[in-house]
Amino acid sequence: MAIDKEIVSHLENHIETMISNMGIYIPCIKIAFPYTTNLADACFSVIMGSALTVFINQYAMRMKYPSSDDFTEFGKITEKFREEVNSSFK
């Protein structure tokens, strides 16, 4: 079962918004995780944690449950944003 296009669109818009606002929460990440050696990975993890909440909430609003295949697809969708986050730190 593929993820509904509407959910994918909402998820990708949320991730793009989080990436564009990365400068706002980088100082918080630096304080909360002072021993982080890779700030790009820390930011990616924060963004994808937020995206996971959005993903699950989108299903809940439709009174559905994501399948294991949906979670696999979620991982594929989010992974394509990793380089965008990484490039912000180069």
mmCIF file of N, CA and C in Angstrom:
data_model
loop_
_atom_site.group_PDB
_atom_site.id
_atom_site.type_symbol
_atom_site.label_atom_id
_atom_site.label_comp_id
_atom_site.label_asym_id
_atom_site.label_seq_id
_atom_site.Cartn_x
_atom_site.Cartn_y
_atom_site.Cartn_z
ATOM 1 N N MET A 1 0.842 -1.188 0.000
ATOM 2 C CA MET A 1 0.000 0.000 0.000
ATOM 3 C C MET A 1 0.883 1.246 0.000
ATOM 4 N N ALA A 2 0.697 2.097 -0.962
ATOM 5 C CA ALA A 2 1.461 3.341 -1.042
ATOM 6 C C ALA A 2 0.840 4.393 -0.132
ATOM 7 N N ILE A 3 1.682 5.279 0.346
ATOM 8 C CA ILE A 3 1.203 6.379 1.175
ATOM 9 C C ILE A 3 0.384 7.313 0.302
ATOM 10 N N ASP A 4 -0.758 7.789 0.830
ATOM 11 C CA ASP A 4 -1.595 8.743 0.092
ATOM 12 C C ASP A 4 -0.765 9.937 -0.349
ATOM 13 N N LYS A 5 -0.999 10.410 -1.562
ATOM 14 C CA LYS A 5 -0.261 11.555 -2.097
ATOM 15 C C LYS A 5 -0.410 12.783 -1.204
ATOM 16 N N GLU A 6 -1.579 12.940 -0.618
ATOM 17 C CA GLU A 6 -1.826 14.084 0.259
ATOM 18 C C GLU A 6 -0.934 14.026 1.501
ATOM 19 N N ILE A 7 -0.745 12.836 2.051
ATOM 20 C CA ILE A 7 0.129 12.672 3.217
ATOM 21 C C ILE A 7 1.574 12.950 2.819
ATOM 22 N N VAL A 8 2.001 12.415 1.681
ATOM 23 C CA VAL A 8 3.376 12.643 1.204
ATOM 24 C C VAL A 8 3.614 14.139 1.006
ATOM 25 N N SER A 9 2.671 14.814 0.373
ATOM 26 C CA SER A 9 2.800 16.247 0.129
ATOM 27 C C SER A 9 2.918 17.023 1.440
ATOM 28 N N HIS A 10 2.047 16.707 2.386
ATOM 29 C CA HIS A 10 2.072 17.382 3.686
ATOM 30 C C HIS A 10 3.398 17.110 4.393
ATOM 31 N N LEU A 11 3.851 15.879 4.347
ATOM 32 C CA LEU A 11 5.105 15.484 4.988
ATOM 33 C C LEU A 11 6.291 16.221 4.365
ATOM 34 N N GLU A 12 6.356 16.239 3.041
ATOM 35 C CA GLU A 12 7.469 16.913 2.370
ATOM 36 C C GLU A 12 7.451 18.417 2.628
ATOM 37 N N ASN A 13 6.276 19.028 2.654
ATOM 38 C CA ASN A 13 6.181 20.458 2.965
ATOM 39 C C ASN A 13 6.662 20.736 4.380
ATOM 40 N N HIS A 14 6.299 19.864 5.305
ATOM 41 C CA HIS A 14 6.737 20.028 6.693
ATOM 42 C C HIS A 14 8.257 19.930 6.790
ATOM 43 N N ILE A 15 8.838 18.953 6.132
ATOM 44 C CA ILE A 15 10.292 18.773 6.171
ATOM 45 C C ILE A 15 10.994 19.980 5.556
ATOM 46 N N GLU A 16 10.499 20.441 4.424
ATOM 47 C CA GLU A 16 11.106 21.619 3.781
ATOM 48 C C GLU A 16 11.032 22.843 4.693
ATOM 49 N N THR A 17 9.907 23.013 5.379
ATOM 50 C CA THR A 17 9.776 24.126 6.325
ATOM 51 C C THR A 17 10.774 23.986 7.462
ATOM 52 N N MET A 18 10.907 22.790 7.991
ATOM 53 C CA MET A 18 11.872 22.552 9.070
ATOM 54 C C MET A 18 13.296 22.840 8.598
ATOM 55 N N ILE A 19 13.636 22.427 7.399
ATOM 56 C CA ILE A 19 14.981 22.667 6.868
ATOM 57 C C ILE A 19 15.213 24.162 6.681
ATOM 58 N N SER A 20 14.220 24.863 6.169
ATOM 59 C CA SER A 20 14.398 26.301 5.949
ATOM 60 C C SER A 20 14.506 27.074 7.265
ATOM 61 N N ASN A 21 13.999 26.512 8.347
ATOM 62 C CA ASN A 21 14.074 27.157 9.659
ATOM 63 C C ASN A 21 15.181 26.582 10.546
ATOM 64 N N MET A 22 16.081 25.817 9.968
ATOM 65 C CA MET A 22 17.112 25.131 10.740
ATOM 66 C C MET A 22 17.931 26.078 11.625
ATOM 67 N N GLY A 23 18.196 27.265 11.127
ATOM 68 C CA GLY A 23 18.999 28.217 11.893
ATOM 69 C C GLY A 23 18.390 28.592 13.230
ATOM 70 N N ILE A 24 17.089 28.461 13.333
ATOM 71 C CA ILE A 24 16.397 28.815 14.570
ATOM 72 C C ILE A 24 16.682 27.815 15.678
ATOM 73 N N TYR A 25 16.712 26.530 15.350
ATOM 74 C CA TYR A 25 16.872 25.542 16.408
ATOM 75 C C TYR A 25 18.266 24.959 16.526
ATOM 76 N N ILE A 26 19.217 25.369 15.679
ATOM 77 C CA ILE A 26 20.597 24.898 15.832
ATOM 78 C C ILE A 26 21.177 25.303 17.187
ATOM 79 N N PRO A 27 20.980 26.553 17.647
ATOM 80 C CA PRO A 27 21.507 26.895 18.974
ATOM 81 C C PRO A 27 20.948 25.999 20.093
ATOM 82 N N CYS A 28 19.685 25.624 19.976
ATOM 83 C CA CYS A 28 19.076 24.739 20.982
ATOM 84 C C CYS A 28 19.721 23.355 20.938
ATOM 85 N N ILE A 29 19.978 22.859 19.738
ATOM 86 C CA ILE A 29 20.616 21.548 19.592
ATOM 87 C C ILE A 29 22.017 21.573 20.188
ATOM 88 N N LYS A 30 22.740 22.668 19.952
ATOM 89 C CA LYS A 30 24.101 22.786 20.489
ATOM 90 C C LYS A 30 24.097 22.758 22.012
ATOM 91 N N ILE A 31 23.095 23.382 22.614
ATOM 92 C CA ILE A 31 23.000 23.395 24.082
ATOM 93 C C ILE A 31 22.525 22.051 24.620
ATOM 94 N N ALA A 32 21.497 21.489 23.979
ATOM 95 C CA ALA A 32 20.920 20.236 24.472
ATOM 96 C C ALA A 32 21.846 19.043 24.270
ATOM 97 N N PHE A 33 22.638 19.070 23.200
ATOM 98 C CA PHE A 33 23.520 17.952 22.883
ATOM 99 C C PHE A 33 24.959 18.449 22.703
ATOM 100 N N PRO A 34 25.587 18.892 23.786
ATOM 101 C CA PRO A 34 26.915 19.513 23.662
ATOM 102 C C PRO A 34 28.008 18.565 23.175
ATOM 103 N N TYR A 35 27.806 17.284 23.274
ATOM 104 C CA TYR A 35 28.851 16.331 22.870
ATOM 105 C C TYR A 35 28.626 15.799 21.455
ATOM 106 N N THR A 36 27.679 16.395 20.750
ATOM 107 C CA THR A 36 27.421 15.989 19.375
ATOM 108 C C THR A 36 28.617 16.345 18.515
ATOM 109 N N THR A 37 29.111 15.361 17.783
ATOM 110 C CA THR A 37 30.253 15.606 16.905
ATOM 111 C C THR A 37 29.818 15.898 15.470
ATOM 112 N N ASN A 38 28.550 15.633 15.157
ATOM 113 C CA ASN A 38 28.062 15.867 13.811
ATOM 114 C C ASN A 38 26.739 16.628 13.902
ATOM 115 N N LEU A 39 26.834 17.935 13.792
ATOM 116 C CA LEU A 39 25.652 18.786 13.934
ATOM 117 C C LEU A 39 24.634 18.524 12.825
ATOM 118 N N ALA A 40 25.097 18.189 11.630
ATOM 119 C CA ALA A 40 24.178 17.885 10.529
ATOM 120 C C ALA A 40 23.319 16.671 10.862
ATOM 121 N N ASP A 41 23.927 15.617 11.422
ATOM 122 C CA ASP A 41 23.154 14.436 11.809
ATOM 123 C C ASP A 41 22.171 14.751 12.927
ATOM 124 N N ALA A 42 22.583 15.582 13.862
ATOM 125 C CA ALA A 42 21.691 15.965 14.956
ATOM 126 C C ALA A 42 20.486 16.727 14.414
ATOM 127 N N CYS A 43 20.726 17.659 13.507
ATOM 128 C CA CYS A 43 19.623 18.417 12.899
ATOM 129 C C CYS A 43 18.714 17.500 12.087
ATOM 130 N N PHE A 44 19.322 16.601 11.317
ATOM 131 C CA PHE A 44 18.524 15.661 10.527
ATOM 132 C C PHE A 44 17.635 14.828 11.453
ATOM 133 N N SER A 45 18.174 14.373 12.560
ATOM 134 C CA SER A 45 17.395 13.559 13.503
ATOM 135 C C SER A 45 16.239 14.348 14.108
ATOM 136 N N VAL A 46 16.477 15.607 14.449
ATOM 137 C CA VAL A 46 15.407 16.443 15.000
ATOM 138 C C VAL A 46 14.317 16.652 13.955
ATOM 139 N N ILE A 47 14.715 16.953 12.734
ATOM 140 C CA ILE A 47 13.747 17.191 11.658
ATOM 141 C C ILE A 47 12.928 15.936 11.383
ATOM 142 N N MET A 48 13.596 14.792 11.311
ATOM 143 C CA MET A 48 12.882 13.557 10.986
ATOM 144 C C MET A 48 12.027 13.076 12.161
ATOM 145 N N GLY A 49 12.437 13.390 13.375
ATOM 146 C CA GLY A 49 11.579 13.080 14.529
ATOM 147 C C GLY A 49 10.284 13.866 14.452
ATOM 148 N N SER A 50 10.402 15.130 14.094
ATOM 149 C CA SER A 50 9.214 15.961 13.918
ATOM 150 C C SER A 50 8.375 15.448 12.745
ATOM 151 N N ALA A 51 9.044 15.061 11.657
ATOM 152 C CA ALA A 51 8.338 14.542 10.483
ATOM 153 C C ALA A 51 7.591 13.244 10.814
ATOM 154 N N LEU A 52 8.176 12.416 11.653
ATOM 155 C CA LEU A 52 7.513 11.172 12.044
ATOM 156 C C LEU A 52 6.207 11.465 12.773
ATOM 157 N N THR A 53 6.219 12.470 13.627
ATOM 158 C CA THR A 53 5.003 12.861 14.337
ATOM 159 C C THR A 53 3.935 13.338 13.351
ATOM 160 N N VAL A 54 4.351 14.137 12.380
ATOM 161 C CA VAL A 54 3.421 14.615 11.354
ATOM 162 C C VAL A 54 2.864 13.436 10.560
ATOM 163 N N PHE A 55 3.734 12.512 10.189
ATOM 164 C CA PHE A 55 3.338 11.325 9.432
ATOM 165 C C PHE A 55 2.265 10.526 10.177
ATOM 166 N N ILE A 56 2.503 10.248 11.428
ATOM 167 C CA ILE A 56 1.553 9.471 12.222
ATOM 168 C C ILE A 56 0.260 10.255 12.446
ATOM 169 N N ASN A 57 0.373 11.563 12.698
ATOM 170 C CA ASN A 57 -0.823 12.385 12.894
ATOM 171 C C ASN A 57 -1.686 12.449 11.639
ATOM 172 N N GLN A 58 -1.055 12.480 10.472
ATOM 173 C CA GLN A 58 -1.824 12.500 9.227
ATOM 174 C C GLN A 58 -2.653 11.222 9.084
ATOM 175 N N TYR A 59 -2.093 10.105 9.485
ATOM 176 C CA TYR A 59 -2.863 8.855 9.453
ATOM 177 C C TYR A 59 -3.981 8.893 10.493
ATOM 178 N N ALA A 60 -3.669 9.381 11.680
ATOM 179 C CA ALA A 60 -4.667 9.425 12.741
ATOM 180 C C ALA A 60 -5.857 10.296 12.351
ATOM 181 N N MET A 61 -5.579 11.411 11.673
ATOM 182 C CA MET A 61 -6.683 12.285 11.247
ATOM 183 C C MET A 61 -7.588 11.593 10.239
ATOM 184 N N ARG A 62 -7.060 10.618 9.540
ATOM 185 C CA ARG A 62 -7.846 9.869 8.566
ATOM 186 C C ARG A 62 -8.383 8.565 9.162
ATOM 187 N N MET A 63 -8.144 8.390 10.453
ATOM 188 C CA MET A 63 -8.558 7.201 11.194
ATOM 189 C C MET A 63 -8.016 5.936 10.533
ATOM 190 N N LYS A 64 -6.734 5.997 10.157
ATOM 191 C CA LYS A 64 -6.031 4.868 9.560
ATOM 192 C C LYS A 64 -4.792 4.566 10.382
ATOM 193 N N TYR A 65 -4.194 3.438 10.094
ATOM 194 C CA TYR A 65 -2.941 3.049 10.719
ATOM 195 C C TYR A 65 -1.901 2.814 9.623
ATOM 196 N N PRO A 66 -0.693 3.381 9.786
ATOM 197 C CA PRO A 66 0.342 3.096 8.785
ATOM 198 C C PRO A 66 0.817 1.652 8.906
ATOM 199 N N SER A 67 1.059 1.032 7.769
ATOM 200 C CA SER A 67 1.565 -0.340 7.746
ATOM 201 C C SER A 67 3.093 -0.308 7.820
ATOM 202 N N SER A 68 3.688 -1.465 7.939
ATOM 203 C CA SER A 68 5.154 -1.524 7.948
ATOM 204 C C SER A 68 5.706 -1.035 6.604
ATOM 205 N N ASP A 69 4.996 -1.300 5.513
ATOM 206 C CA ASP A 69 5.409 -0.783 4.207
ATOM 207 C C ASP A 69 5.353 0.743 4.172
ATOM 208 N N ASP A 70 4.356 1.322 4.848
ATOM 209 C CA ASP A 70 4.249 2.775 4.911
ATOM 210 C C ASP A 70 5.441 3.372 5.661
ATOM 211 N N PHE A 71 5.867 2.710 6.734
ATOM 212 C CA PHE A 71 7.031 3.192 7.470
ATOM 213 C C PHE A 71 8.305 3.067 6.633
ATOM 214 N N THR A 72 8.391 2.011 5.833
ATOM 215 C CA THR A 72 9.534 1.857 4.926
ATOM 216 C C THR A 72 9.541 2.993 3.909
ATOM 217 N N GLU A 73 8.375 3.301 3.374
ATOM 218 C CA GLU A 73 8.271 4.403 2.412
ATOM 219 C C GLU A 73 8.576 5.743 3.082
ATOM 220 N N PHE A 74 8.143 5.911 4.334
ATOM 221 C CA PHE A 74 8.468 7.122 5.097
ATOM 222 C C PHE A 74 9.986 7.287 5.162
ATOM 223 N N GLY A 75 10.688 6.213 5.440
ATOM 224 C CA GLY A 75 12.149 6.264 5.500
ATOM 225 C C GLY A 75 12.756 6.680 4.174
ATOM 226 N N LYS A 76 12.213 6.175 3.098
ATOM 227 C CA LYS A 76 12.719 6.540 1.764
ATOM 228 C C LYS A 76 12.442 8.011 1.464
ATOM 229 N N ILE A 77 11.265 8.485 1.841
ATOM 230 C CA ILE A 77 10.912 9.890 1.604
ATOM 231 C C ILE A 77 11.847 10.796 2.387
ATOM 232 N N THR A 78 12.065 10.482 3.654
ATOM 233 C CA THR A 78 12.883 11.355 4.492
ATOM 234 C C THR A 78 14.364 11.298 4.127
ATOM 235 N N GLU A 79 14.830 10.156 3.674
ATOM 236 C CA GLU A 79 16.254 10.010 3.349
ATOM 237 C C GLU A 79 16.679 10.945 2.219
ATOM 238 N N LYS A 80 15.770 11.247 1.317
ATOM 239 C CA LYS A 80 16.146 12.113 0.199
ATOM 240 C C LYS A 80 16.439 13.545 0.652
ATOM 241 N N PHE A 81 16.108 13.880 1.899
ATOM 242 C CA PHE A 81 16.387 15.212 2.431
ATOM 243 C C PHE A 81 17.718 15.268 3.186
ATOM 244 N N ARG A 82 18.365 14.133 3.384
ATOM 245 C CA ARG A 82 19.609 14.088 4.168
ATOM 246 C C ARG A 82 20.692 14.974 3.551
ATOM 247 N N GLU A 83 20.879 14.891 2.247
ATOM 248 C CA GLU A 83 21.929 15.674 1.590
ATOM 249 C C GLU A 83 21.636 17.168 1.692
ATOM 250 N N GLU A 84 20.366 17.530 1.625
ATOM 251 C CA GLU A 84 19.996 18.944 1.769
ATOM 252 C C GLU A 84 20.405 19.470 3.137
ATOM 253 N N VAL A 85 20.184 18.679 4.176
ATOM 254 C CA VAL A 85 20.597 19.068 5.519
ATOM 255 C C VAL A 85 22.132 19.096 5.604
ATOM 256 N N ASN A 86 22.766 18.042 5.131
ATOM 257 C CA ASN A 86 24.234 17.960 5.188
ATOM 258 C C ASN A 86 24.893 19.137 4.475
ATOM 259 N N SER A 87 24.360 19.515 3.327
ATOM 260 C CA SER A 87 24.977 20.591 2.547
ATOM 261 C C SER A 87 24.891 21.940 3.265
ATOM 262 N N SER A 88 23.974 22.064 4.192
ATOM 263 C CA SER A 88 23.847 23.313 4.968
ATOM 264 C C SER A 88 25.013 23.490 5.928
ATOM 265 N N PHE A 89 25.764 22.444 6.181
ATOM 266 C CA PHE A 89 26.862 22.493 7.146
ATOM 267 C C PHE A 89 28.231 22.419 6.482
ATOM 268 N N LYS A 90 28.269 22.531 5.171
ATOM 269 C CA LYS A 90 29.550 22.466 4.466
ATOM 270 C C LYS A 90 30.077 23.854 4.173
#
